[in-house]
Amino acid sequence: MSAATAATHPRTTASRSLEVIVIGAGLGGVAAAIELRRHGITNVTILERAPDLGGTWFYNSYPGAACDVPSHLYSYSYAKRRDWSQLCSPQAEIHDYIRDVARSHQVDGLVRPNTTVTDCSWSEESCRWTVQTAERETYEADAIVLATGQLHQPAAPRIEGADTFAGHSFHSARWDHAYPLAGRRVAVVGTGASAVQFVPEIAPEVAQLTVFQRTGNWFLPRKNRRYPAIVKEANRRLPGLQEFRRKFMFQYCEAITLAIRHPRTVGRLAGARSAAFMRSQLKDPDTRRKAWPDYTFGCKRVLFSSYFLPALQRPNVELVTDAITRIAPEGVVTADGTIHEVDCIIWATGFQTTEFMFPMSVTGRAGTELHEYWSGGAHAHLGMTVPAFPNMFVMYGPNTNTSGGSIIFYLETQAAYIRQALQQLTSRGAGAIEVRPEVEAASDRALQARFAGTAWTRCDSWYRDEHGRIVANWPGYMREYLQQASELSVSDFSFLPLPDPVSVAAPAPQEAGSLNA
Ligand code: NAP
C-alpha cells in the first residue's frame, strides 16, 4: 500500500477493493482490523509507533499496572476468556491477550511496527489519503482510521528547573525498568489512576517516597488478589458464570455513571460509600486531611484501590500537598520553601488528552487542518466522524471516554460503525463518505447539553480542554452509546463521487442517496 502501488489502484466501482490504513495497534486498531477483515475488507494496514502492538498496554508497564475494570468485562465480546488470573488483569496478561486475539483473528501480520505517522492528507482529486511517516515512508489508502486513543502522549508538566534536576527522572508511561529504585529517595508527582497503582508497589522497596498531590481523589475498595483455585475452576467449568459476571459488571459500571449523572441523589450515596471506605483506611488524621478530595464524587475518575491510602501512611512515605514551585538539582521545591531532596522523580502526571492526534498533522478537504478545526475544542459525530474529513474515522475520539465502563465496549461499537460506513461507500460506488456538518453540530450540541447537572461539570479535570469544554467523556451510559452508534444512519452523511480516472476535477459533495446505484 505504498505510493508506488497507488498508481495501479483499481478505480472502477465493480472491482473496487478498499484500502484502509489504521493508525495505532492498540485495542481500538486491533478491533477495527478484525471487524473489517471479517466483513471482507481485507486490504488493511496497521501503522504502529511502538515495536509491538498493544497500545496503552504496551507502553504502561509500571509496577502494579493493571486495568481497574474487571477483565470479564474488559475484553472483546468475541474473545471472552474464562482463565483470567485475577479480577483485574495485570498489564502483561492484558498485553498477551491483545496479542493472542490479534493472532487468532489474523490481524497481527497487518501491523507495521516502529512506524510513526507524522502526516495524513486528503486528496480531493484521487479521493485518497496520503499518510507519511517519520521513517520517510509514504502510504496511500481510500480510508484512514485514527486509533491512537486519548491516552498516548505522556504529559510532563512544564515546571521551572525541571531540566536542571541532577537525579534520574521518567514518566510512569515510559517506566525505566533499568533504574533500580531500591534504597533510593523517590518523588512521585501526581496521584491519578497510574500513581495509585504503582505507589503501593514501590513504597516497600524505596528508602523514602514523597508523593506530591495537587488534588485528592475519591476511592472505592479493590483488593484484586489472584483468584483462588476454586474460583478459577468455577470460571473455567461454568460457562454461564463468566457471562453472568460480565453482565453484572456491565450494570455495575452503568450504576457508576448513574451516580455521576445524578450527583445530588445517587451520587451522594456513592460518595458516602466512598467516604466511609476512605475513613476506614485513613487512620492518620494528617494524611486523611491532606488526601481528602474537595470536589463532587465522580467529577474526576474514581479510583479503585485498597492499597494506595495505606501506602501513604507507611513510615517511609510522605504525602505533600504544598504546590510544587520549581525543580532544583537536588529535588522538588514546594511553595513553603522546602527542598524535598530526591534521587529520582517519577512523573505520574497523565497524558495530553485534549489534543487527540497531536503531534500528527491531519489535513482534510479544502486544506482543512484538524488541529485548527478543533482549536475551539475537539468534536466529532459520535466521536468518530468530522466534517471536511472524508473517509476518516476516529476511534476513542472526542467524547467517547468512559468514567464508568469498558472502553473496549465503545471500541467494538465504533469498529462496527466504521465498517458500515465503508460498506456504504462500496455499495454506492462512492469515492468518499463525509458526515454532514449540520448533523455533527447538532449531535455535538445535544451531547454537550447532556453534561448539564452532572458531576463532570463540578471540577477541573483532564476531561476538559483549556476552554473548560468537556472533550474526553461520553456524557451517558454505555447502552446509550450503543443505541446511537450501533447502526449508521445513511442520511447523516454526504457521499462524494468516485473520481473519473481521466477527469481529476474536484468533486462537490452530494446528499446521501444521490449516488445510489
Ligand atoms: P491522570 O489521571 O491525569 O493523573 C495525573 C496526576 O498528575 C493528577 O493527580 C494531577 O493532579 C497530577 N498533575 C498533573 N500535572 C501536575 C502538576 N503540574 N503538578 C502537580 N501534579 C500534577 O493520569 P494517570 O494517572 O496516568 O491516568 C490517566 C488516565 O489513564 C486515567 O484517568 C485512566 O483513564 C487511565 N488509566 C486507567 C487505568 C486503569 O486501571 N483502567 C490505570 C491507569 C490509568 P490533578 O488531579 O490536580 O490534575
XYZ file of C-alpha atoms and ligand atoms in Angstrom:
565
model
C 0.000 0.000 0.000
C 2.778 2.410 -0.887
C 2.664 5.392 -3.218
C 4.023 3.098 -5.897
C 1.011 0.794 -5.775
C -1.387 3.725 -5.738
C -0.879 4.360 -9.447
C -2.263 0.923 -10.296
C -5.114 1.040 -7.779
C -8.360 -0.064 -9.490
C -10.776 2.883 -9.528
C -13.779 1.180 -11.045
C -16.853 0.544 -8.932
C -17.193 -3.129 -9.758
C -13.693 -4.183 -8.858
C -13.154 -1.747 -6.018
C -11.423 -3.235 -3.041
C -10.919 -0.624 -0.346
C -7.502 0.031 1.059
C -7.598 1.094 4.679
C -4.826 2.368 6.917
C -5.371 2.054 10.635
C -3.086 4.214 12.759
C -2.404 2.622 16.116
C -2.307 -1.064 17.039
C -3.898 -0.825 20.446
C -7.227 -2.276 21.453
C -9.013 0.080 19.019
C -6.829 -0.536 15.976
C -6.959 -4.285 16.505
C -10.764 -4.154 16.881
C -11.071 -2.167 13.644
C -8.850 -4.535 11.679
C -10.728 -7.592 12.944
C -14.101 -6.075 12.097
C -13.042 -5.005 8.598
C -11.412 -8.316 7.757
C -14.455 -10.219 8.971
C -16.577 -8.272 6.512
C -14.377 -8.726 3.501
C -12.345 -5.512 3.744
C -9.039 -7.300 3.853
C -6.667 -4.699 2.476
C -5.845 -3.234 5.848
C -2.507 -1.978 7.142
C -1.940 -1.010 10.759
C 0.819 1.511 11.349
C 2.157 1.434 14.884
C 4.729 3.706 16.508
C 5.817 1.093 19.060
C 7.859 -2.029 18.327
C 4.864 -4.194 19.243
C 1.081 -3.983 19.195
C -0.848 -3.361 22.414
C -1.096 0.433 22.610
C -1.524 1.586 26.176
C -0.861 -1.972 27.351
C 2.474 -1.960 25.592
C 3.596 1.395 26.957
C 2.286 1.330 30.529
C 4.401 -1.314 32.192
C 4.897 0.366 35.563
C 4.892 -1.879 38.648
C 1.341 -2.845 39.545
C -0.073 -1.765 36.153
C -3.462 -3.401 35.727
C -6.820 -2.492 34.348
C -9.173 -1.434 37.102
C -12.105 -2.644 35.007
C -12.545 -6.382 35.655
C -11.279 -8.489 32.775
C -14.519 -10.368 32.249
C -15.883 -7.019 31.037
C -12.614 -5.510 29.802
C -12.331 -7.958 26.890
C -13.739 -8.206 23.375
C -17.250 -9.703 23.190
C -15.972 -12.151 20.573
C -12.860 -13.097 22.547
C -14.051 -13.704 26.084
C -11.831 -15.721 28.330
C -12.523 -17.866 31.314
C -8.958 -18.228 32.557
C -8.109 -14.731 33.788
C -5.678 -14.888 36.692
C -7.477 -12.278 38.777
C -10.375 -9.851 38.752
C -8.421 -7.000 37.142
C -5.682 -8.455 34.989
C -2.150 -7.135 35.213
C -0.623 -5.357 32.227
C 1.375 -8.353 30.954
C -1.725 -10.549 30.903
C -3.743 -7.934 29.007
C -0.887 -7.365 26.578
C -0.672 -11.138 25.945
C -4.436 -11.199 25.495
C -4.350 -8.482 22.806
C -1.528 -10.294 21.012
C -3.465 -13.601 21.207
C -6.654 -12.026 19.867
C -4.778 -10.303 17.038
C -3.024 -13.555 16.169
C -6.133 -15.735 16.275
C -8.009 -13.235 14.085
C -5.055 -12.985 11.742
C -4.541 -9.268 12.030
C -1.164 -9.365 13.803
C 0.522 -9.681 10.419
C -1.096 -6.426 9.279
C 0.850 -4.408 11.837
C 3.870 -2.402 10.706
C 5.678 -1.634 13.954
C 8.179 1.163 14.532
C 6.226 3.353 12.150
C 5.351 6.809 13.412
C 2.762 8.623 11.345
C 3.521 12.315 11.067
C 1.096 13.498 8.441
C -2.187 12.465 6.803
C -3.602 14.454 3.908
C -6.691 14.008 1.784
C -6.557 14.383 -1.975
C -9.813 15.597 -3.496
C -8.573 14.571 -6.927
C -7.988 10.932 -6.125
C -10.335 10.586 -3.125
C -7.434 9.050 -1.253
C -5.438 9.683 1.870
C -1.674 10.011 1.787
C -0.006 9.016 5.012
C 3.584 9.949 5.774
C 5.787 8.590 8.487
C 8.804 9.762 10.440
C 10.697 6.916 8.768
C 10.121 8.736 5.434
C 7.672 6.201 4.079
C 4.558 7.200 2.184
C 1.368 5.172 2.154
C -1.887 5.734 0.318
C -5.334 4.457 1.179
C -9.010 5.048 0.476
C -9.760 5.478 4.168
C -7.906 6.066 7.410
C -8.838 5.026 10.911
C -7.146 7.095 13.621
C -6.908 4.696 16.529
C -4.258 6.473 18.572
C -6.527 6.863 21.591
C -6.800 9.642 24.123
C -4.014 8.488 26.434
C -0.988 8.035 24.198
C 1.059 11.221 24.596
C 2.620 11.420 28.085
C 2.296 14.857 29.699
C 5.222 16.159 31.711
C 4.307 19.450 33.341
C 6.378 22.475 32.457
C 7.837 23.194 35.860
C 10.662 25.682 36.183
C 14.015 23.992 36.549
C 12.825 20.517 35.517
C 15.830 20.179 33.202
C 18.255 21.119 35.991
C 17.421 18.091 38.136
C 20.654 16.221 38.851
C 18.985 12.860 39.563
C 17.079 10.473 37.339
C 13.521 11.027 36.104
C 10.970 9.335 33.895
C 7.231 9.295 33.151
C 5.039 6.499 34.505
C 4.001 5.570 30.951
C 7.688 5.096 29.996
C 8.842 3.284 33.108
C 12.604 2.876 33.316
C 12.917 -0.743 34.405
C 16.697 -0.500 34.190
C 16.797 2.051 37.004
C 16.832 0.351 40.424
C 14.552 2.166 42.856
C 15.519 0.034 45.852
C 17.056 2.105 48.596
C 16.572 5.415 46.748
C 14.761 8.600 47.691
C 11.942 8.892 45.177
C 9.431 11.631 44.360
C 6.150 10.802 42.645
C 4.364 13.779 41.123
C 0.664 13.097 40.594
C -1.894 10.881 42.284
C -4.100 9.705 39.400
C -5.020 6.160 38.366
C -1.419 5.297 37.408
C 0.281 6.540 40.613
C -2.371 4.835 42.698
C -1.346 1.517 41.174
C 2.438 1.797 41.403
C 2.928 3.705 44.681
C 1.931 0.686 46.858
C 4.279 -1.481 44.764
C 7.392 0.658 45.081
C 6.811 2.024 48.598
C 8.225 -1.063 50.419
C 11.475 -1.063 48.429
C 12.459 2.607 48.290
C 14.238 4.374 51.132
C 11.929 7.373 51.104
C 8.903 8.127 48.952
C 7.498 11.637 48.654
C 4.138 11.758 46.907
C 3.134 15.180 45.563
C -0.609 15.544 45.323
C -2.345 18.511 43.715
C -5.898 17.232 44.175
C -7.248 14.413 46.333
C -9.276 11.551 44.904
C -12.358 9.570 45.758
C -11.603 5.909 46.339
C -13.569 2.681 46.301
C -12.153 -0.631 47.527
C -10.397 -3.117 45.278
C -8.012 -5.783 46.522
C -7.542 -7.596 43.222
C -5.790 -10.668 44.597
C -5.141 -13.654 42.340
C -8.217 -15.839 42.105
C -8.166 -18.821 44.464
C -8.109 -22.186 42.665
C -11.787 -22.795 43.363
C -12.867 -19.514 41.679
C -10.649 -20.225 38.674
C -12.140 -23.679 38.404
C -15.681 -22.325 38.621
C -14.981 -19.694 35.945
C -13.471 -22.327 33.711
C -16.091 -25.023 34.128
C -19.265 -22.984 34.258
C -19.577 -21.022 31.024
C -22.701 -19.231 32.218
C -20.908 -17.930 35.293
C -18.440 -15.733 33.412
C -21.225 -14.475 31.155
C -23.310 -13.619 34.188
C -20.357 -11.796 35.790
C -19.817 -9.842 32.574
C -23.447 -8.728 32.515
C -23.363 -7.894 36.210
C -20.199 -5.814 35.803
C -21.754 -4.001 32.848
C -24.662 -2.959 35.077
C -22.292 -2.066 37.924
C -20.437 0.280 35.569
C -23.712 1.794 34.396
C -24.518 2.412 38.086
C -21.272 4.402 38.440
C -22.406 6.530 35.508
C -25.797 6.902 37.190
C -24.032 8.283 40.284
C -22.004 10.707 38.156
C -25.050 11.834 36.223
C -27.061 12.428 39.403
C -24.654 13.971 41.930
C -27.395 15.218 44.265
C -29.050 11.833 44.740
C -27.353 8.594 43.706
C -24.018 10.416 43.620
C -24.428 11.375 47.279
C -24.964 7.744 48.236
C -21.953 6.605 46.225
C -19.897 9.454 47.712
C -20.935 8.400 51.215
C -19.855 4.841 50.468
C -16.507 6.117 49.248
C -16.097 8.430 52.265
C -16.800 5.550 54.677
C -14.190 3.419 52.927
C -11.641 6.222 52.938
C -12.223 6.966 56.621
C -11.647 3.298 57.422
C -8.364 3.378 55.501
C -7.034 6.769 56.573
C -6.221 6.234 60.242
C -3.649 9.006 60.361
C -5.559 12.312 60.753
C -2.926 14.405 58.974
C -2.854 12.136 55.915
C -6.659 11.946 55.977
C -6.932 15.732 55.918
C -4.435 16.035 53.087
C -5.743 13.163 50.936
C -9.393 14.153 51.196
C -10.922 15.336 47.884
C -12.548 18.758 47.767
C -14.875 18.194 44.837
C -18.021 16.248 43.987
C -17.774 12.456 43.845
C -17.300 11.309 40.238
C -16.099 14.602 38.776
C -12.643 13.122 38.285
C -12.051 9.446 37.799
C -12.999 7.460 40.912
C -10.032 5.305 41.889
C -10.306 1.670 42.890
C -7.619 0.617 45.337
C -7.458 -0.816 48.815
C -3.683 -0.322 48.916
C -2.872 3.262 47.990
C -4.159 5.070 51.079
C -2.485 2.596 53.472
C 0.759 3.021 51.493
C 0.630 6.777 52.105
C 0.730 6.073 55.839
C 3.896 3.973 55.782
C 6.765 5.429 57.851
C 8.911 5.932 54.723
C 6.162 7.688 52.734
C 5.180 11.349 52.925
C 2.200 12.956 51.231
C 2.949 16.546 50.244
C 0.125 18.843 49.204
C 2.055 22.111 49.033
C 2.272 23.267 45.431
C 5.440 22.487 43.514
C 7.092 25.784 42.602
C 10.215 24.548 40.863
C 12.618 21.691 40.455
C 16.133 22.173 41.821
C 19.176 19.996 41.049
C 18.645 18.313 44.452
C 14.914 17.701 44.157
C 11.447 19.225 44.310
C 10.839 22.675 45.796
C 7.411 23.447 47.228
C 5.608 26.717 47.932
C 6.577 26.624 51.631
C 10.232 26.832 50.538
C 11.114 23.229 51.398
C 13.546 21.421 49.101
C 12.499 17.772 49.046
C 15.786 16.107 48.163
C 15.391 13.010 46.000
C 17.397 10.727 43.714
C 14.577 10.133 41.254
C 11.398 11.902 40.120
C 8.598 9.821 38.603
C 6.138 11.926 36.658
C 2.716 10.347 37.103
C 1.163 13.379 35.509
C -1.023 11.722 32.901
C -1.409 12.409 29.221
C -2.051 15.196 26.738
C -5.615 14.133 26.424
C -7.325 17.071 24.764
C -5.031 17.306 21.767
C -6.011 13.903 20.418
C -3.870 13.139 17.352
C -1.147 15.625 18.340
C 1.571 15.946 17.097
C 0.320 14.254 13.927
C -0.888 16.675 11.248
C -4.178 15.758 9.546
C -5.352 17.768 6.546
C -8.802 17.157 5.133
C -10.891 18.607 2.319
C -10.012 22.115 1.057
C -6.831 22.097 3.148
C -8.736 21.991 6.442
C -6.309 21.295 9.283
C -7.746 19.110 12.047
C -5.899 20.988 14.814
C -7.290 24.281 13.545
C -10.741 22.824 13.039
C -10.652 21.671 16.662
C -8.985 24.791 18.072
C -12.196 25.664 19.927
C -12.388 22.133 21.354
C -12.456 18.730 19.660
C -15.814 17.434 18.467
C -16.892 14.633 16.161
C -20.157 12.906 15.364
C -20.340 10.051 17.877
C -16.652 10.721 18.438
C -15.828 9.244 15.050
C -16.553 11.404 12.012
C -15.618 15.022 11.319
C -16.997 17.307 8.587
C -14.390 18.122 5.903
C -12.511 14.914 6.706
C -13.956 12.377 4.274
C -13.181 8.701 4.731
C -11.557 9.490 8.066
C -12.697 7.766 11.240
C -11.527 8.308 14.784
C -11.618 5.616 17.430
C -11.738 6.616 21.111
C -12.129 10.128 19.751
C -13.729 13.201 21.312
C -16.332 12.485 23.974
C -16.027 8.712 23.907
C -14.049 8.162 27.088
C -15.876 6.473 29.913
C -15.746 7.175 33.645
C -17.654 4.011 34.382
C -17.382 1.220 31.867
C -15.169 -0.668 29.494
C -13.577 1.297 26.669
C -13.495 -1.959 24.687
C -17.273 -1.818 24.528
C -17.038 1.593 22.832
C -14.223 0.474 20.536
C -16.160 -2.546 19.286
C -19.196 -0.370 18.628
C -17.008 2.084 16.735
C -15.318 -0.649 14.696
C -18.734 -1.881 13.535
C -19.855 1.675 12.711
C -16.728 2.334 10.639
C -17.211 -0.949 8.827
C -20.797 0.045 7.986
C -19.588 3.389 6.645
C -17.083 1.686 4.383
C -19.689 -0.811 3.226
C -21.915 2.130 2.259
C -19.040 3.582 0.320
C -18.508 0.491 -1.768
C -22.161 -0.460 -2.199
C -22.896 3.055 -3.535
C -19.817 3.126 -5.697
C -18.918 6.394 -3.995
C -15.449 7.834 -3.597
C -15.919 9.230 -0.121
C -18.277 9.426 2.810
C -18.374 12.538 4.965
C -20.570 13.464 7.903
C -22.863 16.406 7.170
C -21.768 19.474 9.172
C -25.255 20.219 10.497
C -25.613 16.631 11.732
C -22.273 16.783 13.532
C -23.070 20.212 15.004
C -26.489 19.067 16.241
C -25.146 15.878 17.787
C -22.379 17.855 19.494
C -24.905 20.350 20.910
C -27.076 17.522 22.211
C -24.070 15.749 23.681
C -22.727 18.834 25.457
C -26.197 19.593 26.827
C -26.227 16.143 28.424
C -23.415 17.229 30.759
C -25.625 19.799 32.470
C -26.121 18.978 36.134
C -23.675 16.080 36.140
C -20.692 15.659 38.452
C -18.317 16.043 35.478
C -19.063 19.769 35.362
C -18.209 20.339 39.011
C -14.411 20.478 38.915
C -11.478 20.810 36.581
C -10.147 17.553 35.150
C -8.308 16.078 32.205
C -11.717 15.574 30.589
C -11.862 19.316 29.802
C -9.855 21.409 27.392
C -8.391 24.822 28.111
C -11.775 26.458 27.424
C -13.436 24.239 30.026
C -15.348 22.241 27.449
C -15.565 18.520 28.280
C -13.996 16.882 25.255
C -12.939 13.497 26.608
C -16.022 11.865 28.070
C -19.234 10.424 26.782
C -21.952 12.049 28.904
C -24.136 8.995 29.263
C -24.342 5.266 29.632
C -22.669 2.570 27.576
C -26.076 1.371 26.442
C -26.875 4.860 25.084
C -23.725 4.909 23.007
C -24.686 1.521 21.598
C -28.191 2.766 20.817
C -26.830 5.743 18.898
C -23.847 4.170 17.183
C -24.807 0.568 16.527
C -26.494 1.424 13.240
C -25.082 4.016 10.882
C -27.733 6.422 9.669
C -27.027 6.969 5.984
C -28.849 10.299 5.933
C -26.224 11.709 8.327
C -23.656 11.596 5.540
C -22.798 13.102 2.179
C -21.186 10.974 -0.449
C -18.576 12.193 -2.914
C -18.418 10.526 -6.300
C -15.557 8.262 -7.196
C -13.288 10.340 -9.428
C -13.236 9.585 -13.100
C -9.809 8.073 -13.839
C -9.448 10.574 -16.712
C -11.001 13.683 -15.198
C -9.449 14.975 -11.980
C -11.858 17.835 -11.304
C -12.575 18.395 -7.612
C -16.000 16.885 -6.846
C -18.739 18.695 -4.953
C -20.383 16.917 -2.009
C -23.781 15.356 -2.723
C -26.582 14.485 -0.377
C -26.933 10.945 0.930
C -28.637 8.638 -1.510
C -27.773 10.668 -4.609
C -25.221 8.123 -5.709
C -27.426 5.132 -5.171
C -26.673 2.592 -7.856
P -4.124 11.448 35.496
O -5.295 10.708 35.978
O -4.310 12.524 34.510
O -3.376 11.965 36.775
C -2.347 12.902 36.678
C -1.972 13.336 38.062
O -0.909 14.249 37.961
C -3.115 14.035 38.777
O -3.052 13.707 40.132
C -2.773 15.501 38.544
O -3.312 16.368 39.502
C -1.282 15.445 38.632
N -0.621 16.551 37.974
C -0.675 16.887 36.676
N 0.074 17.976 36.446
C 0.625 18.325 37.644
C 1.468 19.367 38.071
N 1.918 20.285 37.214
N 1.810 19.424 39.380
C 1.334 18.516 40.236
N 0.530 17.497 39.899
C 0.180 17.411 38.611
O -3.022 10.457 34.854
P -2.846 8.888 35.070
O -2.831 8.552 36.491
O -1.704 8.448 34.241
O -4.166 8.318 34.467
C -4.640 8.821 33.224
C -5.825 8.023 32.795
O -5.349 6.778 32.317
C -6.804 7.666 33.879
O -7.712 8.673 34.187
C -7.469 6.467 33.276
O -8.457 6.833 32.356
C -6.314 5.812 32.575
N -5.756 4.778 33.447
C -6.528 3.713 33.644
C -6.092 2.736 34.469
C -6.964 1.560 34.670
O -6.702 0.788 35.550
N -8.019 1.377 33.888
C -4.868 2.838 35.114
C -4.092 3.954 34.884
C -4.541 4.935 34.046
P -4.769 16.989 39.331
O -5.746 15.904 39.704
O -4.788 18.139 40.264
O -4.895 17.402 37.898
